[in-house]
PDB file of C-alpha atoms in Angstrom:
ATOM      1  CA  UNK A  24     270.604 144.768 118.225  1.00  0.00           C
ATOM      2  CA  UNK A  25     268.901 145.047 114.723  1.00  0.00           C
ATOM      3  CA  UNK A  26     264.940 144.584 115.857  1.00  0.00           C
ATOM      4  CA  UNK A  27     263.806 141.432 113.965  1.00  0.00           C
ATOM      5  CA  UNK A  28     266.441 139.497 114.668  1.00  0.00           C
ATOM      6  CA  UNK A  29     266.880 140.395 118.503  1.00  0.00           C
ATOM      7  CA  UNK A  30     262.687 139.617 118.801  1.00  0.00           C
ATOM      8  CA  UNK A  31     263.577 136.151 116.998  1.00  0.00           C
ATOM      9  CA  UNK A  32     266.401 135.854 119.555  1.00  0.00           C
ATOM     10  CA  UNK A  33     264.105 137.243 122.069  1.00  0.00           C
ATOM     11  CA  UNK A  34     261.094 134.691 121.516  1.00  0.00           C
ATOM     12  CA  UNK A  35     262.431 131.507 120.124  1.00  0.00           C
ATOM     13  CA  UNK A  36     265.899 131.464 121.169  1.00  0.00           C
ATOM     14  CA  UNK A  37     266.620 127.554 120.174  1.00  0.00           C
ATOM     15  CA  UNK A  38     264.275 126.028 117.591  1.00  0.00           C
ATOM     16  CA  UNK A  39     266.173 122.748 117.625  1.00  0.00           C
ATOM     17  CA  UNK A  40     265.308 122.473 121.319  1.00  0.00           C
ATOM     18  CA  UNK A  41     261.874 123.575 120.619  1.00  0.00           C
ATOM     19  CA  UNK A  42     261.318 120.824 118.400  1.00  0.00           C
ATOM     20  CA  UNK A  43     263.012 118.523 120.377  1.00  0.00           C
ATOM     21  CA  UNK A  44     260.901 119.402 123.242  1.00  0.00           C
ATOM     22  CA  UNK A  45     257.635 119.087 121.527  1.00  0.00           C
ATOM     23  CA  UNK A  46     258.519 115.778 120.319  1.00  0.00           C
ATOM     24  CA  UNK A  47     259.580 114.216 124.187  1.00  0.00           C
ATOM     25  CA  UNK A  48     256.524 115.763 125.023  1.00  0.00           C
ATOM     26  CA  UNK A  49     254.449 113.092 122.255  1.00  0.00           C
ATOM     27  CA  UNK A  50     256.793 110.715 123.220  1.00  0.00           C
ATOM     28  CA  UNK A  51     256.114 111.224 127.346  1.00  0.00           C
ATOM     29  CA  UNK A  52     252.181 110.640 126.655  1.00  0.00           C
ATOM     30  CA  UNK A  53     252.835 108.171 124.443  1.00  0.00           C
ATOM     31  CA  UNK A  54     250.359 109.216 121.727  1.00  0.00           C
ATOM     32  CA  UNK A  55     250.151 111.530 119.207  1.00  0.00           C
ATOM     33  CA  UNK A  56     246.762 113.470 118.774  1.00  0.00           C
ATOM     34  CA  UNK A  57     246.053 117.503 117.894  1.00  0.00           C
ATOM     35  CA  UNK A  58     245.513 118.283 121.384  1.00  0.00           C
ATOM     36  CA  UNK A  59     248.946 116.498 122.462  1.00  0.00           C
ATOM     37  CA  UNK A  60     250.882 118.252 119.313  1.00  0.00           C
ATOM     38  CA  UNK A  61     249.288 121.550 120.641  1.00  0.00           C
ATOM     39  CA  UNK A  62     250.408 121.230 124.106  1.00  0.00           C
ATOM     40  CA  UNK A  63     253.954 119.926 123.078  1.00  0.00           C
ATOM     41  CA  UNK A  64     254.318 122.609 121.153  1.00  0.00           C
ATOM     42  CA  UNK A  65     253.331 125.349 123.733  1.00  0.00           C
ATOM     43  CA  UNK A  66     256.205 123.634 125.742  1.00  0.00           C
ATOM     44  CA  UNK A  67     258.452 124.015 123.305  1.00  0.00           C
ATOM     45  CA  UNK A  68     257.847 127.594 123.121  1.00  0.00           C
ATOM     46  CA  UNK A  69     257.645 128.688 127.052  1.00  0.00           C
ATOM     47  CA  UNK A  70     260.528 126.431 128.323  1.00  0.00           C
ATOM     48  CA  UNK A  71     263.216 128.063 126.271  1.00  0.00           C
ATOM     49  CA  UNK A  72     261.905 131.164 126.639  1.00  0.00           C
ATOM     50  CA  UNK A  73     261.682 130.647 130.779  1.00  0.00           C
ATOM     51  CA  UNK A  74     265.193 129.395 131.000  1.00  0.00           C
ATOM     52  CA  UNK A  75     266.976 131.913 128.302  1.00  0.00           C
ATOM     53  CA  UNK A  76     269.093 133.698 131.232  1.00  0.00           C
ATOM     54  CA  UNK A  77     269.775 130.193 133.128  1.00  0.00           C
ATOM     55  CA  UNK A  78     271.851 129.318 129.258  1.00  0.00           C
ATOM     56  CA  UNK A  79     275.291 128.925 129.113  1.00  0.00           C
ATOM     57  CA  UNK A  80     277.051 130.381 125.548  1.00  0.00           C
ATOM     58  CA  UNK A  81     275.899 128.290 123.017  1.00  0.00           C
ATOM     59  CA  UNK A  82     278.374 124.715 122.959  1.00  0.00           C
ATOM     60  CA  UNK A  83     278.640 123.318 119.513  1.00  0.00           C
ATOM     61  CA  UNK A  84     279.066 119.205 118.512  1.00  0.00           C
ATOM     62  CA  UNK A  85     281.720 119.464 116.501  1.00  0.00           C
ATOM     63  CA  UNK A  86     281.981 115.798 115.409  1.00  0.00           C
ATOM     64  CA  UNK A  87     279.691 113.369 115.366  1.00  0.00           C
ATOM     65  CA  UNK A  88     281.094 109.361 116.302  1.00  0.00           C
ATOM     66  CA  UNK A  89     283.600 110.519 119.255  1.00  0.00           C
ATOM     67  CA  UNK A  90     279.673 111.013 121.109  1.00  0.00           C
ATOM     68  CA  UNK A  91     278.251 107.502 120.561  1.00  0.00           C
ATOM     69  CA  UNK A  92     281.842 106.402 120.954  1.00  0.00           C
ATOM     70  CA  UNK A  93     281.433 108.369 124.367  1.00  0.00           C
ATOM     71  CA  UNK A  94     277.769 107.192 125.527  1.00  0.00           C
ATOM     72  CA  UNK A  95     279.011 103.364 124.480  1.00  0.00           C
ATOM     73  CA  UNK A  96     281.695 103.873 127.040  1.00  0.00           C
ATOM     74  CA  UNK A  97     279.860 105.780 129.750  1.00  0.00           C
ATOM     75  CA  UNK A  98     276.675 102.769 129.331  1.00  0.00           C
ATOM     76  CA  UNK A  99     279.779  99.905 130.022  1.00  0.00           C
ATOM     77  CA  UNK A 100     281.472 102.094 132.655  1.00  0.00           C
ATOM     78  CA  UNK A 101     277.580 102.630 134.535  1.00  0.00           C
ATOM     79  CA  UNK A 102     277.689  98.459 134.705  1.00  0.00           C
ATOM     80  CA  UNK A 103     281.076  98.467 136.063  1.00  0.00           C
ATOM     81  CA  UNK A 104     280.640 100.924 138.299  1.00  0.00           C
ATOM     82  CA  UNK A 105     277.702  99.121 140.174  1.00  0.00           C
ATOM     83  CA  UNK A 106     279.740  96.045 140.277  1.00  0.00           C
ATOM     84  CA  UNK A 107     282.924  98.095 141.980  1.00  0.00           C
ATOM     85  CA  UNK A 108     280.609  99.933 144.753  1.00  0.00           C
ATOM     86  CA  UNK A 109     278.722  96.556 145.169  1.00  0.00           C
ATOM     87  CA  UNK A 110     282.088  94.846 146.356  1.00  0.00           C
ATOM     88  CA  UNK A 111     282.901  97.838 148.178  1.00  0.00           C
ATOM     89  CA  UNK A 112     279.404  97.554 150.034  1.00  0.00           C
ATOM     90  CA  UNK A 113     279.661  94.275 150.967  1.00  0.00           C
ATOM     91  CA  UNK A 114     283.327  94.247 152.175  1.00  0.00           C
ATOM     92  CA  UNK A 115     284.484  95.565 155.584  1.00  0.00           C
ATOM     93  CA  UNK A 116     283.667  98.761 155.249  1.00  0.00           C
ATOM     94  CA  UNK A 117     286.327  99.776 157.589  1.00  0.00           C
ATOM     95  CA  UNK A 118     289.056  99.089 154.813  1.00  0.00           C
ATOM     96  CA  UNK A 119     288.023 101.995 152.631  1.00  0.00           C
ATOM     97  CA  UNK A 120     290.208 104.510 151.788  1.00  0.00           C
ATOM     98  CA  UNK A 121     288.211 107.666 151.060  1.00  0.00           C
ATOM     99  CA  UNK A 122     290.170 110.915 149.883  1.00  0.00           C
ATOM    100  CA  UNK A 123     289.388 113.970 147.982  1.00  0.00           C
ATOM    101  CA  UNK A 124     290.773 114.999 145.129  1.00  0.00           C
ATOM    102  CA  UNK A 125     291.800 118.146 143.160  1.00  0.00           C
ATOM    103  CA  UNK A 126     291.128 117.718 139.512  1.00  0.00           C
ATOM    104  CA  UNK A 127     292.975 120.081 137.200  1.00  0.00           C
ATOM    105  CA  UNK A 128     290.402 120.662 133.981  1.00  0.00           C
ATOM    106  CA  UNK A 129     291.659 121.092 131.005  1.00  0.00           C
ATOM    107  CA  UNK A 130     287.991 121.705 129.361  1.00  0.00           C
ATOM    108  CA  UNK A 131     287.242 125.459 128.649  1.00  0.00           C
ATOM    109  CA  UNK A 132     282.697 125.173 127.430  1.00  0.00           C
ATOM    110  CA  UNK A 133     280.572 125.502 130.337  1.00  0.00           C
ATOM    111  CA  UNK A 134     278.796 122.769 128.904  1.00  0.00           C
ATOM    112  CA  UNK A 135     281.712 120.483 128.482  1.00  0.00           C
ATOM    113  CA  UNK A 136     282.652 120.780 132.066  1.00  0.00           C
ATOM    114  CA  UNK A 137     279.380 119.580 133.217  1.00  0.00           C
ATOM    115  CA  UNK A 138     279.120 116.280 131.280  1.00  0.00           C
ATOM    116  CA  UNK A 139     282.381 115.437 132.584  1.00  0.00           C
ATOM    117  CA  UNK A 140     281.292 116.200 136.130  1.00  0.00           C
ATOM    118  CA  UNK A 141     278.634 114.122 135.275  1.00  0.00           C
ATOM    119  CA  UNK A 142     280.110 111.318 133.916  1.00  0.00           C
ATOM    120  CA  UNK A 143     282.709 111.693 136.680  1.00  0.00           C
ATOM    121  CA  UNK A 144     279.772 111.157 139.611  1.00  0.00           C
ATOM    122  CA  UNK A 145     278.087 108.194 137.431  1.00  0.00           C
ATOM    123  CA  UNK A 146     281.449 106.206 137.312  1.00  0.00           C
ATOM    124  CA  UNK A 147     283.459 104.167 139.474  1.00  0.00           C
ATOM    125  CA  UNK A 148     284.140 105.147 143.247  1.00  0.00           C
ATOM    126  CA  UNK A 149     284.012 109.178 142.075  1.00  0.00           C
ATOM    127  CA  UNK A 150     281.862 111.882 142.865  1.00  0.00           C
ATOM    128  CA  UNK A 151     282.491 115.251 141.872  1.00  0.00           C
ATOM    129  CA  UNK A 152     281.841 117.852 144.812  1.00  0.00           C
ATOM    130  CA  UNK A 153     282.538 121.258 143.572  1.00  0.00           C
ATOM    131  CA  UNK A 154     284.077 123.530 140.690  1.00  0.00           C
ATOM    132  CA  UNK A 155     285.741 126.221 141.382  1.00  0.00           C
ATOM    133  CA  UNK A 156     285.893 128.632 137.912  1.00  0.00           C
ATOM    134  CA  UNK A 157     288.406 130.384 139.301  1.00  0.00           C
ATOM    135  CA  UNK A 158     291.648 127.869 139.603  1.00  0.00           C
ATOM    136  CA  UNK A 159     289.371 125.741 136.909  1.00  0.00           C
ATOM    137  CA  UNK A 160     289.479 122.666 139.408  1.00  0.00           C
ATOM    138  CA  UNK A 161     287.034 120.199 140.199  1.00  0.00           C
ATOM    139  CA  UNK A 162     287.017 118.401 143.312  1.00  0.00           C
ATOM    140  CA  UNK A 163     286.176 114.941 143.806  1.00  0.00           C
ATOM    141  CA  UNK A 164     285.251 112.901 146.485  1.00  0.00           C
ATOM    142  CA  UNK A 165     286.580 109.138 146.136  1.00  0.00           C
ATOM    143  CA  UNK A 166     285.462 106.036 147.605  1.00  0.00           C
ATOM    144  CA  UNK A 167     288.483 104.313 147.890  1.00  0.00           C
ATOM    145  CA  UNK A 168     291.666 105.066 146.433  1.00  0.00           C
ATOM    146  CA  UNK A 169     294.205 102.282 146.232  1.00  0.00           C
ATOM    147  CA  UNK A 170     296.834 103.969 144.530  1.00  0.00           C
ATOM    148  CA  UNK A 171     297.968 107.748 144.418  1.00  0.00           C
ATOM    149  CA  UNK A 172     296.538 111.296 143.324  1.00  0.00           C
ATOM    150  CA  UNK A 173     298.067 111.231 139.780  1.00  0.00           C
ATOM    151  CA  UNK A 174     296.392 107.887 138.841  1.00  0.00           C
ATOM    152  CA  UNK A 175     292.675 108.868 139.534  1.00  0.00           C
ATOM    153  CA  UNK A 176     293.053 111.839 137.689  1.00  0.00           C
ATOM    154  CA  UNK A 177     295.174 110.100 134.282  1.00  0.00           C
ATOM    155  CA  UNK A 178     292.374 107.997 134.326  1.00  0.00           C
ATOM    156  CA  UNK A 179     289.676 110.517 134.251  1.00  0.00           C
ATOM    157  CA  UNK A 180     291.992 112.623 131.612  1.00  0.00           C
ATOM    158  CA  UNK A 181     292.644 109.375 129.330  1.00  0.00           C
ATOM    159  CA  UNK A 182     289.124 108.302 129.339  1.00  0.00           C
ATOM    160  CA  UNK A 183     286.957 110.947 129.305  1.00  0.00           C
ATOM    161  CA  UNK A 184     288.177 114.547 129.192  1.00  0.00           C
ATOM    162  CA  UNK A 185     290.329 113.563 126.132  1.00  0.00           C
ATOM    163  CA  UNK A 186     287.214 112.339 124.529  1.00  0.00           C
ATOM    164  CA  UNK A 187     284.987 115.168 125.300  1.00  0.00           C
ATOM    165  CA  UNK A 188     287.873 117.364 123.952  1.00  0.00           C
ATOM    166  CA  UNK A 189     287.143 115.699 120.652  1.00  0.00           C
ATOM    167  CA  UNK A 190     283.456 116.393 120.382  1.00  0.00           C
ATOM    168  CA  UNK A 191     284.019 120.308 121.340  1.00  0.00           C
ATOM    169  CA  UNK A 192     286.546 120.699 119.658  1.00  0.00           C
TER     170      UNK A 192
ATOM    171  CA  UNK B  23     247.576  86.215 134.529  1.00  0.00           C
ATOM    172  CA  UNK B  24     247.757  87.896 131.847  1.00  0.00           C
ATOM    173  CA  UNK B  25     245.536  87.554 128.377  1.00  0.00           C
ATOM    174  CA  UNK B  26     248.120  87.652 126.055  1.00  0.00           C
ATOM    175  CA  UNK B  27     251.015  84.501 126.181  1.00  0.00           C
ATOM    176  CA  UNK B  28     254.769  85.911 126.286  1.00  0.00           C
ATOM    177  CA  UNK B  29     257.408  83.362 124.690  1.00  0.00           C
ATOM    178  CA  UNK B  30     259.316  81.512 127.830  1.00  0.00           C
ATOM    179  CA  UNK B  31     262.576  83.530 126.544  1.00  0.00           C
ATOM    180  CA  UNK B  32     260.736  87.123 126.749  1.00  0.00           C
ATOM    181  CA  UNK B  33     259.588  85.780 129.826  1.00  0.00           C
ATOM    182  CA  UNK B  34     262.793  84.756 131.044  1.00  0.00           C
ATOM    183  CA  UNK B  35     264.577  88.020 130.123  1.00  0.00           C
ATOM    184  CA  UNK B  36     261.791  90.080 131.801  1.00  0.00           C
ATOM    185  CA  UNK B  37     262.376  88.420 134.842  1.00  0.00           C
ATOM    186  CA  UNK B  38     266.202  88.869 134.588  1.00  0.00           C
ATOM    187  CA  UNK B  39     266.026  92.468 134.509  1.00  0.00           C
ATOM    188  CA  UNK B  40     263.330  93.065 137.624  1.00  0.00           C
ATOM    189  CA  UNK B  41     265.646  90.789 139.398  1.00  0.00           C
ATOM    190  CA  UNK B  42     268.620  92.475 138.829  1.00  0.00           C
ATOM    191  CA  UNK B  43     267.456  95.627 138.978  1.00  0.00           C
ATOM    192  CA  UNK B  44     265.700  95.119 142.401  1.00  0.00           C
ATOM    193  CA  UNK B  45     269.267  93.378 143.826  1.00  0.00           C
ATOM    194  CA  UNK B  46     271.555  96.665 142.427  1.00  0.00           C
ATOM    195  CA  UNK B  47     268.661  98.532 144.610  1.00  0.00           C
ATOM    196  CA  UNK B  48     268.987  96.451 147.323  1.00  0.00           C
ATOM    197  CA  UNK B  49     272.683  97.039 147.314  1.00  0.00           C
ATOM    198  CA  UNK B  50     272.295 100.900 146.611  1.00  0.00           C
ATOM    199  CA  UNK B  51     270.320 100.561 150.048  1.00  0.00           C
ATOM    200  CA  UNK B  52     272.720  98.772 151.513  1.00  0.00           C
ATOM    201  CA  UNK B  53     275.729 101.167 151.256  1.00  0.00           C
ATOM    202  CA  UNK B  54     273.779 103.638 151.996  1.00  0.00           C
ATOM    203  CA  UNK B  55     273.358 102.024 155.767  1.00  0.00           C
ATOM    204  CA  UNK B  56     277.242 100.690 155.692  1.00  0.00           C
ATOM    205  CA  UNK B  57     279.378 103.309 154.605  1.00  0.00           C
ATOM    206  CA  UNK B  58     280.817 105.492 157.045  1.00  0.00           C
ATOM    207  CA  UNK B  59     279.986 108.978 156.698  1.00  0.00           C
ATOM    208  CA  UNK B  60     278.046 111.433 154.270  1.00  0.00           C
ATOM    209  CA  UNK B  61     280.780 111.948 151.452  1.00  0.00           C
ATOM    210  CA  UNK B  62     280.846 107.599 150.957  1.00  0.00           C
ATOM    211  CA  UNK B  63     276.993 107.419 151.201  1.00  0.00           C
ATOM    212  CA  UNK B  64     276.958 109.611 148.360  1.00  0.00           C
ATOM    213  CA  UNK B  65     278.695 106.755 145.851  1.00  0.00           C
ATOM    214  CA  UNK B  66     275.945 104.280 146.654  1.00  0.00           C
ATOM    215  CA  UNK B  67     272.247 106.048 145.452  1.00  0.00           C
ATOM    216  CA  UNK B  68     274.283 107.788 142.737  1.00  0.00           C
ATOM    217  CA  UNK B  69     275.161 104.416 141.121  1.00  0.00           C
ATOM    218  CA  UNK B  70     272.582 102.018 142.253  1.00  0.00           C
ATOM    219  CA  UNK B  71     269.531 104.742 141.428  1.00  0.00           C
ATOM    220  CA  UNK B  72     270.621 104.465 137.635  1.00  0.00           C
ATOM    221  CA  UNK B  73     271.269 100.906 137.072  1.00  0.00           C
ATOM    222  CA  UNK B  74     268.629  99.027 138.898  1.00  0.00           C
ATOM    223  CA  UNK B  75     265.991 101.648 138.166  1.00  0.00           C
ATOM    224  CA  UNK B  76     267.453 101.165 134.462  1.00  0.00           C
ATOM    225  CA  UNK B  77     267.272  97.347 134.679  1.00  0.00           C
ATOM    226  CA  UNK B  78     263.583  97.495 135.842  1.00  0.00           C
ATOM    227  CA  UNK B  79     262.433  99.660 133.223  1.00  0.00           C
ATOM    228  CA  UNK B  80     264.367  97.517 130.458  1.00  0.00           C
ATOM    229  CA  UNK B  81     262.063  94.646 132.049  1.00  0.00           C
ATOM    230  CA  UNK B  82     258.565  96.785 131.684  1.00  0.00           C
ATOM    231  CA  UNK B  83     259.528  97.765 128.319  1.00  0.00           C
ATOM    232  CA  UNK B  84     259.434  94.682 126.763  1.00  0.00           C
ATOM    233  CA  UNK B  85     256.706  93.725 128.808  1.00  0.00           C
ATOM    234  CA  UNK B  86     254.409  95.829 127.906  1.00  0.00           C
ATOM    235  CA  UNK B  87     256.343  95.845 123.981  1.00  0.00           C
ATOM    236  CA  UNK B  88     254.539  92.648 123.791  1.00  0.00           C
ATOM    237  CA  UNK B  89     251.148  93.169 125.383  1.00  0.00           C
ATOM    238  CA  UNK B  90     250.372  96.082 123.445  1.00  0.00           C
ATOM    239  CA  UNK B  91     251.998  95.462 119.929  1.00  0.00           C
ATOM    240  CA  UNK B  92     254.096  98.684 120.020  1.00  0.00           C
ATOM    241  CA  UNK B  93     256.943  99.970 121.596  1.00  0.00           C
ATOM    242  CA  UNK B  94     256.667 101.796 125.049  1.00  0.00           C
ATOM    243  CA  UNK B  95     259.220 105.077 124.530  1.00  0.00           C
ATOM    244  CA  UNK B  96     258.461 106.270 127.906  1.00  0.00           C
ATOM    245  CA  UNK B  97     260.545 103.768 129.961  1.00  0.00           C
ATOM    246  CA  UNK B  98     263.692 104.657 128.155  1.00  0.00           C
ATOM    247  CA  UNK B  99     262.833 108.456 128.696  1.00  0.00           C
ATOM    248  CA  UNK B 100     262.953 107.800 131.968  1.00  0.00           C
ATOM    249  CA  UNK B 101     265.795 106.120 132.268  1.00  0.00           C
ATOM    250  CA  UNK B 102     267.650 108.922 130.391  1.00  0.00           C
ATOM    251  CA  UNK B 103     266.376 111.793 132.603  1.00  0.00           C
ATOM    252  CA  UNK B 104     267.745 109.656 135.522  1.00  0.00           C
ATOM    253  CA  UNK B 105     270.658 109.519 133.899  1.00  0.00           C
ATOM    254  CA  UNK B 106     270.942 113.100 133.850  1.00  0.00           C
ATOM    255  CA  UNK B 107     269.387 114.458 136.946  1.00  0.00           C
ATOM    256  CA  UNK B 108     271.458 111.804 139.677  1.00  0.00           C
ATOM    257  CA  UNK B 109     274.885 113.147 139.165  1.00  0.00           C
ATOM    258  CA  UNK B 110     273.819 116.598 139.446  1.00  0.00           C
ATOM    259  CA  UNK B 111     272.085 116.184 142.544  1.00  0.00           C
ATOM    260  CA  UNK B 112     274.816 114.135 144.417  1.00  0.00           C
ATOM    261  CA  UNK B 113     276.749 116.760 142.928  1.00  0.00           C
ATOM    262  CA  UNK B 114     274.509 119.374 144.811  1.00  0.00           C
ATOM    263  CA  UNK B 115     274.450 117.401 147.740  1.00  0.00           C
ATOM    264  CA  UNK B 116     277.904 116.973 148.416  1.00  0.00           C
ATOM    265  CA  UNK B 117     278.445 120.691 147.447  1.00  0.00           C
ATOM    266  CA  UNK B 118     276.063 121.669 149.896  1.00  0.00           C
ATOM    267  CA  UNK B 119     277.684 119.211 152.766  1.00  0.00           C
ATOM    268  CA  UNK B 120     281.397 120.548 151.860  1.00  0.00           C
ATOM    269  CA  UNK B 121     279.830 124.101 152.382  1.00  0.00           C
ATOM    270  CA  UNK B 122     278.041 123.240 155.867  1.00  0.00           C
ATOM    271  CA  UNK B 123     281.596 121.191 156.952  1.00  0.00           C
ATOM    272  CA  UNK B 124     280.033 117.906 157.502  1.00  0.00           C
ATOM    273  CA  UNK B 125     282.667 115.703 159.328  1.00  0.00           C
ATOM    274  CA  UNK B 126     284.218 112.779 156.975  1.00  0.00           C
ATOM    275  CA  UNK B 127     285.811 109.755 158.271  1.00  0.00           C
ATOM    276  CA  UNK B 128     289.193 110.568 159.885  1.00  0.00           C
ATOM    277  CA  UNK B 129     290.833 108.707 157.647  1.00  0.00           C
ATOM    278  CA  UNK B 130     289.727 110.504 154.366  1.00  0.00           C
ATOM    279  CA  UNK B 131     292.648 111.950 152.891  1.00  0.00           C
ATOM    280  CA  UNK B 132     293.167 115.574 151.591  1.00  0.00           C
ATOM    281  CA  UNK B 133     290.222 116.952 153.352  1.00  0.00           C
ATOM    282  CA  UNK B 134     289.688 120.421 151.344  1.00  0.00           C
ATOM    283  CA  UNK B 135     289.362 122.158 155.131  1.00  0.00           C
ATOM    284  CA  UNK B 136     292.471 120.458 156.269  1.00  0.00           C
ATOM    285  CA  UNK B 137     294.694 122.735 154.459  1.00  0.00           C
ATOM    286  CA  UNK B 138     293.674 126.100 155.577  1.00  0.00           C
TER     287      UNK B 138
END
């Protein structure tokens, strides 16, 4: 609570994400003048401040290539995905098997947890439904699951949380 | 139509990506009418949104890379805030449907109001 450093806190609580958001903003209009600077800028300074409470505590990268490792494999699974719902659509859709699932996390960052449910609703036949912070489950909604609980989730564990675990740390 | 000639290939690969990207929408569409109930309808937009929106933008990119001697930014913006707004709201969606009890299919398996 010392007073300059609390007003810092108070006004500009993430310069990074300032400056990143003043440069999307250049990027968005797609041309860089004094006006657009100026108005990037302002951005930069009321968003953060807007959203402060909405923050969860502060997640830190800890390492760098486990992420690009991470998008690279997200990009290919996106592709595959569309291919594995695609069949799905055009088959008889009376053979799916749809079932929910209970996923065990072993993430503990706020932030962490959400990518994963992310990544989990942008890949193959899974969408993720709810979290419950409490029993620190996710559950999932599947498409059409061939074979039994345990393999859905190994997957999800071997391919994703494991990697995610990396980059937190 | 256009003032400026694209290479065949450009032109070729432009075309790809429209194409494709319009046929993953089409199919995104298409599961949405098939599937069975509201949990399964969910996997279709989710998926298809990105992808063909994705491919479709990779197509005006270089498009308009090539008209206008620069590169467009915006397209790929676009296709990154897709990236990161569909999952949360099927995610809200289906959250939203689990809390209202919408019916699944009978045969969906582990139903989270089936155990209480």
């Amino acid at each position: 609570m010392s007073g300059k450093l609390s007003l810092r806190a108070y006004w500009l609580p993430r310069p990074l994400f300032s400056v990143f958001l003043a440069v999307l903003w250049l990027a968005l209009v797609n041309s860089v003048s004094v006006a657009n600077i100026l108005v990037g800028l302002a951005l930069g300074f009321v968003i953060p401040v807007a959203t402060r409470g909405f923050w969860p505590e502060r997640a830190r990268l800890q390492r760098f290539w486990p992420m690009v490792e991470y998008v690279l494999v997200l990009v290919w699974d996106i592709i595959c995905s569309n291919f594995v719902v695609a069949r799905l659509t055009l088959q008889r859709t009376r053979n799916l098997k749809p079932s929910f699932v209970t996923y065990p996390l072993d993430l503990h960052d706020d932030f962490a947890i959400t990518i994963l449910s992310g990544t989990i609703s942008l890949t193959p036949g899974t969408v993720s439904a709810h979290y419950d912070p409490e029993s620190r489950t996710l559950l999932l909604h599947v498409l059409n699951m061939t074979g039994d609980e345990a393999a859905v989730i190994g997957q999800i564990k071997q391919r994703y949380e494991r990697r995610l675990q990396e980059m937190f740390g | 139509m256009t003032d400026v000639a694209i290479p065949w290939v450009l032109e070729l690969l432009i075309a790809v990506f429209l194409l494709v990207g319009a046929l993953v929408a089409l199919l995104g569409t298409l599961g949405l009418v098939r599937f069975p109930d509201f949990y399964t309808r969910l996997h279709a937009p989710t998926k298809a949104s990105t992808l063909g929106v994705g491919c479709t933008l990779l197509g005006s990119m270089i498009y308009f890379s090539v008209i206008k001697e620069g590169i467009s930014a915006q397209e790929v913006l676009i296709t990154l805030f897709l990236f990161v707004t569909a999952p949360v709201s099927a995610h809200m969606m289906a959250k939203a449907a689990l809390h209202r009890r919408v019916n699944a299919v009978k045969r969906t398996r582990q139903t989270p109001w089936s155990e209480e």
